[in-house]
Amino acid sequence: MKLLHLDSSMLGAASVSRQISREIVSRLKHLHPGAVVITRDLASDPALHLSSAHLAAFQGAQTDNSALTADLVKGGAYIQELLEADVLVIGAPMYNLTIPTPLKAWIDRIAVAGKTFRYTETGPEGLLKGKRAFIASARGSVYNPDSPMAALEHQESYLLGLLGFLGVTDVEVVRAEGIAYGPEARGEAVRQAQDAIAKISA
């Protein structure tokens, strides 16, 4: 089994989403001892955001910009890693009601027509069917469907929609929310996430 592990929090060792994603990976490695893990720290080594220069290069234009060339190579590696992965683990904290920009930059490089999805006469079709995904979600407030904040949630819902668009429908969210409500609330949220991780099956 090949596992692609992404982290996107800027908080390093203090990050709850990184803790959760790491423990999900550990659980999966326990269930699949021979698993090969590819790790991408999108916060410390982000891709450039899409630009007109990227679009021109995608259309075959030549460039002498070394930074752009290196970034195009990185984007190609992103797609190859995703295509080869059986399981995807995404560490995704909520920043300003949505995902961190390095994670969005990764998405903009892997959501490519003809490679990870395609357009058909009946609409778009995801090409990543059969993969499994886990979202390690951390957020300061509470955004569950019963919360008055629910309408402001554009983090998990965005990722679930995006993965479904690409054909990945076997997705489990492991969540720690309300972590900004104080040390006790943070600890309880992490414990609940760990309980969910312990129940992950092969």
PDB file of C-alpha atoms in Angstrom:
ATOM      1  CA  MET A   1       0.000   0.000   0.000  1.00  0.00           C
ATOM      2  CA  LYS A   2       1.177   3.512  -0.831  1.00  0.00           C
ATOM      3  CA  LEU A   3       0.128   6.340   1.446  1.00  0.00           C
ATOM      4  CA  LEU A   4       0.411  10.052   0.670  1.00  0.00           C
ATOM      5  CA  HIS A   5       0.600  12.192   3.823  1.00  0.00           C
ATOM      6  CA  LEU A   6       0.067  15.952   3.487  1.00  0.00           C
ATOM      7  CA  ASP A   7       0.381  18.571   6.219  1.00  0.00           C
ATOM      8  CA  SER A   8      -0.491  22.239   5.791  1.00  0.00           C
ATOM      9  CA  SER A   9      -0.455  23.836   9.248  1.00  0.00           C
ATOM     10  CA  MET A  10       2.046  26.634   9.868  1.00  0.00           C
ATOM     11  CA  LEU A  11       2.193  25.827  13.589  1.00  0.00           C
ATOM     12  CA  GLY A  12       4.778  23.041  13.487  1.00  0.00           C
ATOM     13  CA  ALA A  13       4.945  20.954  16.653  1.00  0.00           C
ATOM     14  CA  ALA A  14       2.104  22.993  18.202  1.00  0.00           C
ATOM     15  CA  SER A  15      -0.311  21.978  15.447  1.00  0.00           C
ATOM     16  CA  VAL A  16      -3.299  19.815  16.326  1.00  0.00           C
ATOM     17  CA  SER A  17      -3.950  18.869  12.694  1.00  0.00           C
ATOM     18  CA  ARG A  18      -0.352  17.658  12.381  1.00  0.00           C
ATOM     19  CA  GLN A  19      -0.740  15.568  15.533  1.00  0.00           C
ATOM     20  CA  ILE A  20      -3.947  14.026  14.233  1.00  0.00           C
ATOM     21  CA  SER A  21      -2.596  13.335  10.730  1.00  0.00           C
ATOM     22  CA  ARG A  22       0.552  11.791  12.207  1.00  0.00           C
ATOM     23  CA  GLU A  23      -1.500   9.494  14.435  1.00  0.00           C
ATOM     24  CA  ILE A  24      -3.727   8.489  11.504  1.00  0.00           C
ATOM     25  CA  VAL A  25      -0.625   7.546   9.521  1.00  0.00           C
ATOM     26  CA  SER A  26       0.704   5.597  12.510  1.00  0.00           C
ATOM     27  CA  ARG A  27      -2.599   3.709  12.777  1.00  0.00           C
ATOM     28  CA  LEU A  28      -2.586   2.886   9.072  1.00  0.00           C
ATOM     29  CA  LYS A  29       1.027   1.692   9.230  1.00  0.00           C
ATOM     30  CA  HIS A  30       0.032  -0.550  12.147  1.00  0.00           C
ATOM     31  CA  LEU A  31      -2.788  -2.000  10.048  1.00  0.00           C
ATOM     32  CA  HIS A  32      -0.590  -2.254   6.941  1.00  0.00           C
ATOM     33  CA  PRO A  33       2.997  -2.919   8.125  1.00  0.00           C
ATOM     34  CA  GLY A  34       4.412  -2.857   4.607  1.00  0.00           C
ATOM     35  CA  ALA A  35       2.934   0.519   3.721  1.00  0.00           C
ATOM     36  CA  VAL A  36       5.147   3.019   1.894  1.00  0.00           C
ATOM     37  CA  VAL A  37       4.578   6.596   3.070  1.00  0.00           C
ATOM     38  CA  ILE A  38       5.312   9.722   1.042  1.00  0.00           C
ATOM     39  CA  THR A  39       5.185  12.884   3.158  1.00  0.00           C
ATOM     40  CA  ARG A  40       4.710  16.443   1.907  1.00  0.00           C
ATOM     41  CA  ASP A  41       4.946  19.389   4.293  1.00  0.00           C
ATOM     42  CA  LEU A  42       3.079  21.929   2.210  1.00  0.00           C
ATOM     43  CA  ALA A  43       3.548  24.695   4.774  1.00  0.00           C
ATOM     44  CA  SER A  44       7.346  24.531   4.861  1.00  0.00           C
ATOM     45  CA  ASP A  45       7.753  23.792   1.149  1.00  0.00           C
ATOM     46  CA  PRO A  46       4.727  25.308  -0.621  1.00  0.00           C
ATOM     47  CA  ALA A  47       4.056  25.396  -4.320  1.00  0.00           C
ATOM     48  CA  LEU A  48       3.660  28.758  -5.978  1.00  0.00           C
ATOM     49  CA  HIS A  49       0.105  29.883  -6.514  1.00  0.00           C
ATOM     50  CA  LEU A  50      -1.169  29.605 -10.063  1.00  0.00           C
ATOM     51  CA  SER A  51      -0.313  32.520 -12.326  1.00  0.00           C
ATOM     52  CA  SER A  52      -0.604  33.506 -15.963  1.00  0.00           C
ATOM     53  CA  ALA A  53       2.959  32.230 -16.394  1.00  0.00           C
ATOM     54  CA  HIS A  54       1.870  28.783 -15.190  1.00  0.00           C
ATOM     55  CA  LEU A  55      -1.048  28.756 -17.604  1.00  0.00           C
ATOM     56  CA  ALA A  56       1.207  29.748 -20.473  1.00  0.00           C
ATOM     57  CA  ALA A  57       3.647  26.962 -19.597  1.00  0.00           C
ATOM     58  CA  PHE A  58       0.787  24.461 -19.457  1.00  0.00           C
ATOM     59  CA  GLN A  59      -0.018  25.494 -23.033  1.00  0.00           C
ATOM     60  CA  GLY A  60       3.544  24.813 -24.149  1.00  0.00           C
ATOM     61  CA  ALA A  61       5.187  28.233 -23.777  1.00  0.00           C
ATOM     62  CA  GLN A  62       8.919  28.164 -23.025  1.00  0.00           C
ATOM     63  CA  THR A  63      10.280  29.874 -19.918  1.00  0.00           C
ATOM     64  CA  ASP A  64      13.703  30.884 -18.665  1.00  0.00           C
ATOM     65  CA  ASN A  65      12.375  31.542 -15.149  1.00  0.00           C
ATOM     66  CA  SER A  66      14.181  29.014 -12.932  1.00  0.00           C
ATOM     67  CA  ALA A  67      11.706  29.407 -10.054  1.00  0.00           C
ATOM     68  CA  LEU A  68       8.769  28.728 -12.360  1.00  0.00           C
ATOM     69  CA  THR A  69      10.526  25.749 -13.936  1.00  0.00           C
ATOM     70  CA  ALA A  70      11.233  24.234 -10.518  1.00  0.00           C
ATOM     71  CA  ASP A  71       7.640  24.826  -9.491  1.00  0.00           C
ATOM     72  CA  LEU A  72       6.324  23.116 -12.619  1.00  0.00           C
ATOM     73  CA  VAL A  73       8.461  20.090 -11.760  1.00  0.00           C
ATOM     74  CA  LYS A  74       7.049  20.139  -8.223  1.00  0.00           C
ATOM     75  CA  GLY A  75       3.501  20.240  -9.560  1.00  0.00           C
ATOM     76  CA  GLY A  76       4.215  17.256 -11.782  1.00  0.00           C
ATOM     77  CA  ALA A  77       5.534  15.349  -8.773  1.00  0.00           C
ATOM     78  CA  TYR A  78       2.374  16.222  -6.827  1.00  0.00           C
ATOM     79  CA  ILE A  79       0.181  14.614  -9.487  1.00  0.00           C
ATOM     80  CA  GLN A  80       2.369  11.518  -9.800  1.00  0.00           C
ATOM     81  CA  GLU A  81       2.399  10.981  -6.022  1.00  0.00           C
ATOM     82  CA  LEU A  82      -1.373  11.293  -5.895  1.00  0.00           C
ATOM     83  CA  LEU A  83      -1.953   8.943  -8.818  1.00  0.00           C
ATOM     84  CA  GLU A  84       0.281   6.294  -7.231  1.00  0.00           C
ATOM     85  CA  ALA A  85      -1.225   6.597  -3.740  1.00  0.00           C
ATOM     86  CA  ASP A  86      -3.810   4.153  -2.439  1.00  0.00           C
ATOM     87  CA  VAL A  87      -4.569   6.264   0.623  1.00  0.00           C
ATOM     88  CA  LEU A  88      -4.430  10.008   1.162  1.00  0.00           C
ATOM     89  CA  VAL A  89      -4.086  11.620   4.612  1.00  0.00           C
ATOM     90  CA  ILE A  90      -4.640  15.380   4.618  1.00  0.00           C
ATOM     91  CA  GLY A  91      -3.753  17.497   7.629  1.00  0.00           C
ATOM     92  CA  ALA A  92      -6.116  20.446   7.242  1.00  0.00           C
ATOM     93  CA  PRO A  93      -6.587  23.111   9.907  1.00  0.00           C
ATOM     94  CA  MET A  94      -9.211  25.783   9.419  1.00  0.00           C
ATOM     95  CA  TYR A  95      -7.775  29.210   8.650  1.00  0.00           C
ATOM     96  CA  ASN A  96     -10.255  32.050   8.278  1.00  0.00           C
ATOM     97  CA  LEU A  97     -13.136  29.607   7.733  1.00  0.00           C
ATOM     98  CA  THR A  98     -11.382  27.539   5.044  1.00  0.00           C
ATOM     99  CA  ILE A  99      -8.197  25.593   4.275  1.00  0.00           C
ATOM    100  CA  PRO A 100      -4.633  27.000   4.389  1.00  0.00           C
ATOM    101  CA  THR A 101      -3.390  28.540   1.156  1.00  0.00           C
ATOM    102  CA  PRO A 102      -0.505  26.015   0.709  1.00  0.00           C
ATOM    103  CA  LEU A 103      -3.102  23.229   0.625  1.00  0.00           C
ATOM    104  CA  LYS A 104      -5.161  25.184  -1.906  1.00  0.00           C
ATOM    105  CA  ALA A 105      -2.003  25.618  -4.012  1.00  0.00           C
ATOM    106  CA  TRP A 106      -1.511  21.828  -3.930  1.00  0.00           C
ATOM    107  CA  ILE A 107      -5.125  21.313  -5.002  1.00  0.00           C
ATOM    108  CA  ASP A 108      -4.712  23.741  -7.882  1.00  0.00           C
ATOM    109  CA  ARG A 109      -1.810  21.636  -9.125  1.00  0.00           C
ATOM    110  CA  ILE A 110      -3.480  18.220  -8.883  1.00  0.00           C
ATOM    111  CA  ALA A 111      -7.022  19.042 -10.024  1.00  0.00           C
ATOM    112  CA  VAL A 112      -6.158  18.775 -13.704  1.00  0.00           C
ATOM    113  CA  ALA A 113      -8.619  17.886 -16.466  1.00  0.00           C
ATOM    114  CA  GLY A 114      -7.527  14.745 -18.256  1.00  0.00           C
ATOM    115  CA  LYS A 115      -5.405  13.520 -15.340  1.00  0.00           C
ATOM    116  CA  THR A 116      -7.461  13.506 -12.144  1.00  0.00           C
ATOM    117  CA  PHE A 117     -10.869  14.266 -13.664  1.00  0.00           C
ATOM    118  CA  ARG A 118     -12.388  14.609 -17.098  1.00  0.00           C
ATOM    119  CA  TYR A 119     -15.355  16.246 -18.737  1.00  0.00           C
ATOM    120  CA  THR A 120     -17.905  13.984 -20.428  1.00  0.00           C
ATOM    121  CA  GLU A 121     -21.165  14.525 -22.267  1.00  0.00           C
ATOM    122  CA  THR A 122     -22.980  14.076 -18.961  1.00  0.00           C
ATOM    123  CA  GLY A 123     -20.660  16.256 -16.896  1.00  0.00           C
ATOM    124  CA  PRO A 124     -17.365  15.908 -15.000  1.00  0.00           C
ATOM    125  CA  GLU A 125     -16.097  12.511 -13.894  1.00  0.00           C
ATOM    126  CA  GLY A 126     -13.439  11.895 -11.243  1.00  0.00           C
ATOM    127  CA  LEU A 127     -10.543   9.656 -12.271  1.00  0.00           C
ATOM    128  CA  LEU A 128      -9.262   8.779  -8.784  1.00  0.00           C
ATOM    129  CA  LYS A 129     -11.870   6.146  -7.992  1.00  0.00           C
ATOM    130  CA  GLY A 130     -10.899   3.407  -5.556  1.00  0.00           C
ATOM    131  CA  LYS A 131      -8.699   5.541  -3.338  1.00  0.00           C
ATOM    132  CA  ARG A 132      -9.293   6.089   0.359  1.00  0.00           C
ATOM    133  CA  ALA A 133      -8.799   9.408   2.154  1.00  0.00           C
ATOM    134  CA  PHE A 134      -8.642  10.749   5.681  1.00  0.00           C
ATOM    135  CA  ILE A 135      -8.996  14.420   6.600  1.00  0.00           C
ATOM    136  CA  ALA A 136      -7.271  15.411   9.847  1.00  0.00           C
ATOM    137  CA  SER A 137      -9.348  18.468  10.700  1.00  0.00           C
ATOM    138  CA  ALA A 138      -8.598  20.995  13.432  1.00  0.00           C
ATOM    139  CA  ARG A 139     -10.496  24.212  14.081  1.00  0.00           C
ATOM    140  CA  GLY A 140     -10.711  26.731  16.864  1.00  0.00           C
ATOM    141  CA  SER A 141     -14.475  27.031  17.081  1.00  0.00           C
ATOM    142  CA  VAL A 142     -17.356  24.595  16.591  1.00  0.00           C
ATOM    143  CA  TYR A 143     -18.925  24.290  13.151  1.00  0.00           C
ATOM    144  CA  ASN A 144     -20.978  21.085  13.337  1.00  0.00           C
ATOM    145  CA  PRO A 145     -24.433  21.134  11.676  1.00  0.00           C
ATOM    146  CA  ASP A 146     -26.142  22.076  14.956  1.00  0.00           C
ATOM    147  CA  SER A 147     -23.848  25.036  15.590  1.00  0.00           C
ATOM    148  CA  PRO A 148     -24.847  28.612  14.739  1.00  0.00           C
ATOM    149  CA  MET A 149     -21.433  28.775  13.009  1.00  0.00           C
ATOM    150  CA  ALA A 150     -22.254  25.910  10.637  1.00  0.00           C
ATOM    151  CA  ALA A 151     -22.966  28.152   7.639  1.00  0.00           C
ATOM    152  CA  LEU A 152     -19.428  29.559   7.878  1.00  0.00           C
ATOM    153  CA  GLU A 153     -17.739  26.177   7.485  1.00  0.00           C
ATOM    154  CA  HIS A 154     -15.811  26.055   4.200  1.00  0.00           C
ATOM    155  CA  GLN A 155     -13.000  23.724   5.231  1.00  0.00           C
ATOM    156  CA  GLU A 156     -14.165  20.120   5.553  1.00  0.00           C
ATOM    157  CA  SER A 157     -17.069  20.684   3.157  1.00  0.00           C
ATOM    158  CA  TYR A 158     -14.699  22.060   0.529  1.00  0.00           C
ATOM    159  CA  LEU A 159     -12.290  19.133   0.848  1.00  0.00           C
ATOM    160  CA  LEU A 160     -15.107  16.569   0.770  1.00  0.00           C
ATOM    161  CA  GLY A 161     -16.549  18.214  -2.330  1.00  0.00           C
ATOM    162  CA  LEU A 162     -13.171  18.433  -4.033  1.00  0.00           C
ATOM    163  CA  LEU A 163     -12.257  14.817  -3.295  1.00  0.00           C
ATOM    164  CA  GLY A 164     -15.672  13.652  -4.498  1.00  0.00           C
ATOM    165  CA  PHE A 165     -15.225  15.678  -7.679  1.00  0.00           C
ATOM    166  CA  LEU A 166     -11.962  13.791  -8.270  1.00  0.00           C
ATOM    167  CA  GLY A 167     -13.650  10.440  -7.651  1.00  0.00           C
ATOM    168  CA  VAL A 168     -12.523   9.852  -4.057  1.00  0.00           C
ATOM    169  CA  THR A 169     -15.682   9.018  -2.123  1.00  0.00           C
ATOM    170  CA  ASP A 170     -14.297   6.768   0.646  1.00  0.00           C
ATOM    171  CA  VAL A 171     -13.379   9.655   2.952  1.00  0.00           C
ATOM    172  CA  GLU A 172     -13.266   9.784   6.752  1.00  0.00           C
ATOM    173  CA  VAL A 173     -12.993  13.044   8.689  1.00  0.00           C
ATOM    174  CA  VAL A 174     -11.145  12.876  12.019  1.00  0.00           C
ATOM    175  CA  ARG A 175     -11.948  16.142  13.740  1.00  0.00           C
ATOM    176  CA  ALA A 176     -10.776  18.175  16.713  1.00  0.00           C
ATOM    177  CA  GLU A 177     -12.835  21.345  17.037  1.00  0.00           C
ATOM    178  CA  GLY A 178     -13.319  23.982  19.686  1.00  0.00           C
ATOM    179  CA  ILE A 179      -9.583  23.840  20.373  1.00  0.00           C
ATOM    180  CA  ALA A 180      -9.392  27.605  20.941  1.00  0.00           C
ATOM    181  CA  TYR A 181     -11.846  27.391  23.848  1.00  0.00           C
ATOM    182  CA  GLY A 182      -9.091  26.665  26.345  1.00  0.00           C
ATOM    183  CA  PRO A 183      -6.687  23.880  27.371  1.00  0.00           C
ATOM    184  CA  GLU A 184      -9.421  21.607  28.703  1.00  0.00           C
ATOM    185  CA  ALA A 185     -11.532  21.885  25.553  1.00  0.00           C
ATOM    186  CA  ARG A 186      -8.459  21.382  23.379  1.00  0.00           C
ATOM    187  CA  GLY A 187      -7.457  18.265  25.298  1.00  0.00           C
ATOM    188  CA  GLU A 188     -10.951  16.799  25.078  1.00  0.00           C
ATOM    189  CA  ALA A 189     -11.150  17.506  21.337  1.00  0.00           C
ATOM    190  CA  VAL A 190      -7.833  15.744  20.770  1.00  0.00           C
ATOM    191  CA  ARG A 191      -8.941  12.772  22.881  1.00  0.00           C
ATOM    192  CA  GLN A 192     -12.107  12.433  20.809  1.00  0.00           C
ATOM    193  CA  ALA A 193     -10.032  12.492  17.623  1.00  0.00           C
ATOM    194  CA  GLN A 194      -7.728   9.825  19.052  1.00  0.00           C
ATOM    195  CA  ASP A 195     -10.731   7.646  19.898  1.00  0.00           C
ATOM    196  CA  ALA A 196     -11.853   7.937  16.271  1.00  0.00           C
ATOM    197  CA  ILE A 197      -8.340   7.044  15.044  1.00  0.00           C
ATOM    198  CA  ALA A 198      -8.299   3.932  17.204  1.00  0.00           C
ATOM    199  CA  LYS A 199     -11.438   2.753  15.398  1.00  0.00           C
ATOM    200  CA  ILE A 200      -9.964   3.039  11.911  1.00  0.00           C
ATOM    201  CA  SER A 201      -9.999  -0.390  10.301  1.00  0.00           C
ATOM    202  CA  ALA A 202      -8.137  -1.931   7.421  1.00  0.00           C
TER     203      ALA A 202
END
